[in-house]
Short mmCIF file of C-alpha atoms in Angstrom, two decimals:
data_model
loop_
_atom_site.label_atom_id
_atom_site.label_comp_id
_atom_site.label_asym_id
_atom_site.label_seq_id
_atom_site.Cartn_x
_atom_site.Cartn_y
_atom_site.Cartn_z
CA MET A 245 0.01 0.02 0.01
CA ARG A 246 2.89 2.35 0.75
CA GLU A 247 4.42 1.75 -2.64
CA ILE A 248 1.11 2.35 -4.40
CA SER A 249 0.46 5.52 -2.45
CA ARG A 250 3.97 6.94 -3.24
CA GLU A 251 3.72 6.02 -6.90
CA LEU A 252 0.33 7.56 -7.32
CA GLY A 253 0.86 10.36 -4.96
CA LEU A 254 -2.17 9.45 -2.77
CA LEU A 255 -2.67 9.03 0.91
CA ARG A 256 -2.54 5.45 2.13
CA ASN A 257 -6.01 5.77 3.57
CA THR A 258 -7.23 6.51 -0.03
CA VAL A 259 -5.61 3.58 -1.43
CA ARG A 260 -6.89 1.27 1.30
CA LYS A 261 -10.36 2.59 0.77
CA TYR A 262 -10.26 1.89 -2.93
CA LEU A 263 -8.84 -1.56 -2.47
CA ARG A 264 -11.46 -2.50 0.12
CA SER A 265 -14.21 -1.35 -2.35
CA CYS A 266 -12.92 -3.41 -5.00
CA ALA A 267 -12.64 -6.41 -2.84
CA GLU A 268 -16.21 -5.94 -1.63
CA GLN A 269 -17.56 -5.86 -5.25
CA ASN A 270 -15.79 -9.11 -5.99
CA ARG A 271 -17.06 -10.77 -2.80
CA ALA A 272 -19.58 -13.64 -3.36
CA PRO A 273 -23.20 -12.84 -2.10
CA GLN A 274 -24.00 -14.17 1.27
CA SER A 275 -26.06 -17.25 1.49
CA GLY A 276 -29.72 -17.04 2.52
CA ARG A 277 -29.05 -17.05 6.26
CA THR A 278 -32.21 -17.05 8.24
CA GLN A 279 -32.88 -14.40 11.00
CA LYS A 280 -34.94 -14.74 14.12
CA PHE A 281 -37.81 -12.59 12.75
CA ASP A 282 -38.10 -14.38 9.48
CA PRO A 283 -41.36 -15.99 10.58
CA PHE A 284 -42.73 -12.53 11.40
CA LYS A 285 -41.83 -10.74 8.10
CA VAL A 286 -45.30 -11.25 6.49
CA TYR A 287 -46.91 -9.83 9.61
CA LEU A 288 -44.47 -6.87 9.68
CA HIS A 289 -45.08 -6.08 6.05
CA ASP A 290 -48.85 -6.34 6.41
CA ARG A 291 -48.79 -4.23 9.59
CA ALA A 292 -46.67 -1.47 7.94
CA ARG A 293 -48.95 -1.47 4.84
CA ALA A 294 -52.15 -1.21 6.91
CA ALA A 295 -50.70 1.70 9.01
CA HIS A 296 -49.53 3.59 5.82
CA PRO A 297 -49.12 6.57 5.69
CA THR A 298 -48.63 6.54 9.38
CA TRP A 299 -45.13 5.49 10.54
CA LEU A 300 -44.77 2.87 13.10
CA PRO A 301 -41.78 2.92 15.45
CA ALA A 302 -39.78 -0.22 15.50
CA THR A 303 -40.22 -0.34 19.33
CA ALA A 304 -44.06 -0.62 18.86
CA LEU A 305 -43.58 -3.49 16.30
CA LEU A 306 -41.20 -5.15 18.65
CA ILE A 307 -43.85 -5.23 21.37
CA GLU A 308 -46.30 -6.74 19.02
CA ILE A 309 -44.15 -9.44 17.62
CA ARG A 310 -42.68 -10.40 21.07
CA ALA A 311 -46.36 -11.12 22.03
CA MET A 312 -46.34 -13.55 19.14
CA GLY A 313 -43.23 -15.31 20.23
CA TYR A 314 -40.25 -13.29 18.84
CA ASP A 315 -37.25 -13.51 21.21
CA GLY A 316 -34.77 -11.38 19.20
CA GLY A 317 -33.72 -7.76 19.64
CA LEU A 318 -34.40 -4.41 18.20
CA THR A 319 -31.32 -3.95 16.13
CA GLN A 320 -32.19 -6.51 13.58
CA LEU A 321 -35.75 -5.35 13.32
CA ARG A 322 -34.60 -1.83 12.74
CA ALA A 323 -32.10 -2.99 10.08
CA TYR A 324 -34.91 -4.90 8.35
CA ARG A 325 -37.34 -1.89 8.36
CA GLY A 326 -34.50 0.26 6.82
CA ARG A 327 -34.49 -1.71 3.63
#
């Protein structure tokens, strides 16, 4: 990395960032790993569609699906809603 940065006149962090982005593009897609809330995805989708245009906070959805048996956390639920 040092040699490349010297040769191109770039900072090492810039070279590192570029190399990482290239490596991520060439990476194989992740397998279809299941998540704890997979059984609740249909419910979450239907619930959000029924409430539209009103926004439902993830904490409220968490309370609802916990009553249905979900034992996971809030972080994965928020990540799913952000897609």
